[in-house]
């Protein structure tokens, strides 16, 4: 089993910043991709940003230039620095991690419990 613990959500005014963190623990052999998704009320979950083991990243067009994803491989942790936040960024943000278990190197894909980000106008 892989556990993901997220932190850093909250309420912020438009133009402000927040930093999300997600730490993975458990029977992990390796982590391939780490990412953040979000789901606003009444909408489908969407990719915000993702970072691969080699460091390559991709972002949703709506957050390019404002959000930065990074990872600390030694701590199995992924971060999302969110700057210049807008009310439309309001959503529950979910961490997602994929990799291999120690047992038989079988693959896993795990989700965090979600953290609320609310941006007031």
XYZ file of C-alpha atoms in Angstrom:
121
model
C 0.000 0.000 0.000
C 1.034 3.567 -0.696
C -0.216 6.433 1.425
C -0.297 10.045 0.257
C -0.566 12.877 2.760
C -1.421 16.298 1.370
C -1.123 19.642 3.080
C -1.115 23.348 2.323
C -4.614 24.122 1.129
C -6.666 26.979 2.508
C -8.361 30.293 1.848
C -6.496 33.074 0.079
C -7.379 36.321 -1.647
C -7.038 36.703 -5.390
C -3.451 37.453 -6.312
C -2.123 35.543 -3.337
C -0.042 32.380 -3.104
C -0.290 28.916 -1.616
C 2.058 25.945 -1.587
C 0.718 22.401 -1.615
C 2.747 19.404 -0.494
C 2.156 15.678 -0.937
C 4.319 13.059 0.739
C 4.209 9.430 -0.366
C 5.040 6.580 1.975
C 4.706 2.826 2.100
C 6.154 -0.081 0.226
C 7.623 1.969 -2.599
C 10.430 0.761 -4.850
C 10.345 3.678 -7.233
C 8.193 6.636 -8.216
C 7.730 7.515 -11.860
C 5.259 10.377 -12.078
C 3.859 12.773 -9.511
C 1.130 15.244 -10.208
C -1.678 17.472 -9.080
C -5.245 17.413 -10.312
C -8.185 19.537 -9.264
C -11.938 19.271 -9.255
C -14.163 22.303 -8.968
C -17.754 22.005 -7.841
C -19.865 20.532 -10.609
C -16.903 19.962 -12.905
C -14.729 17.026 -13.890
C -11.337 16.409 -12.356
C -8.587 17.940 -14.499
C -4.819 17.812 -14.649
C -3.081 20.839 -13.166
C 0.563 19.810 -13.414
C 2.678 16.695 -13.574
C 6.385 15.972 -13.138
C 8.229 12.849 -14.229
C 11.182 11.142 -12.602
C 13.599 12.868 -14.961
C 12.198 16.261 -14.061
C 10.174 17.004 -17.173
C 6.918 18.786 -16.480
C 3.642 19.619 -18.108
C 0.989 22.105 -17.050
C -2.585 22.927 -17.857
C -2.733 26.014 -20.061
C -4.797 27.800 -17.428
C -1.975 27.667 -14.855
C 1.129 28.097 -17.014
C 3.312 30.907 -15.724
C 1.532 30.980 -12.352
C 2.009 27.488 -10.888
C 5.250 25.555 -10.458
C 5.510 21.850 -9.723
C 8.615 20.358 -8.138
C 9.621 17.174 -6.366
C 12.071 15.982 -3.735
C 12.964 12.423 -4.692
C 14.739 11.744 -1.407
C 11.531 12.548 0.482
C 9.095 11.121 -2.084
C 7.360 14.480 -1.968
C 5.819 16.653 -4.646
C 5.046 20.358 -4.291
C 2.819 22.788 -6.117
C 3.664 26.450 -5.745
C 0.622 28.467 -6.752
C 1.092 32.185 -7.355
C -1.216 34.880 -8.710
C -4.197 32.810 -7.680
C -7.561 33.530 -9.260
C -11.087 32.742 -8.050
C -11.363 30.199 -10.869
C -8.547 28.218 -9.231
C -10.945 27.347 -6.421
C -11.233 23.554 -6.258
C -10.271 20.463 -4.332
C -6.695 19.609 -5.297
C -5.642 15.970 -5.433
C -2.170 14.516 -5.463
C -1.490 11.545 -7.756
C 1.572 9.311 -7.739
C 2.504 6.310 -9.868
C 5.433 3.961 -9.554
C 6.373 0.465 -8.504
C 5.870 -1.430 -5.267
C 8.779 -3.250 -3.639
C 6.810 -6.490 -3.988
C 7.467 -7.942 -7.408
C 7.955 -4.369 -8.688
C 4.261 -4.308 -9.528
C 2.872 -0.924 -10.571
C 0.736 1.335 -8.443
C -1.245 4.511 -8.977
C -2.444 6.276 -5.843
C -4.524 9.337 -5.036
C -4.447 11.632 -2.051
C -7.521 12.541 -0.047
C -7.717 16.036 -1.524
C -7.157 19.483 -0.073
C -9.471 22.451 -0.535
C -8.139 25.624 -2.134
C -10.466 28.610 -2.064
C -9.589 31.906 -3.718
C -11.766 34.855 -2.836
C -12.246 37.832 -5.148
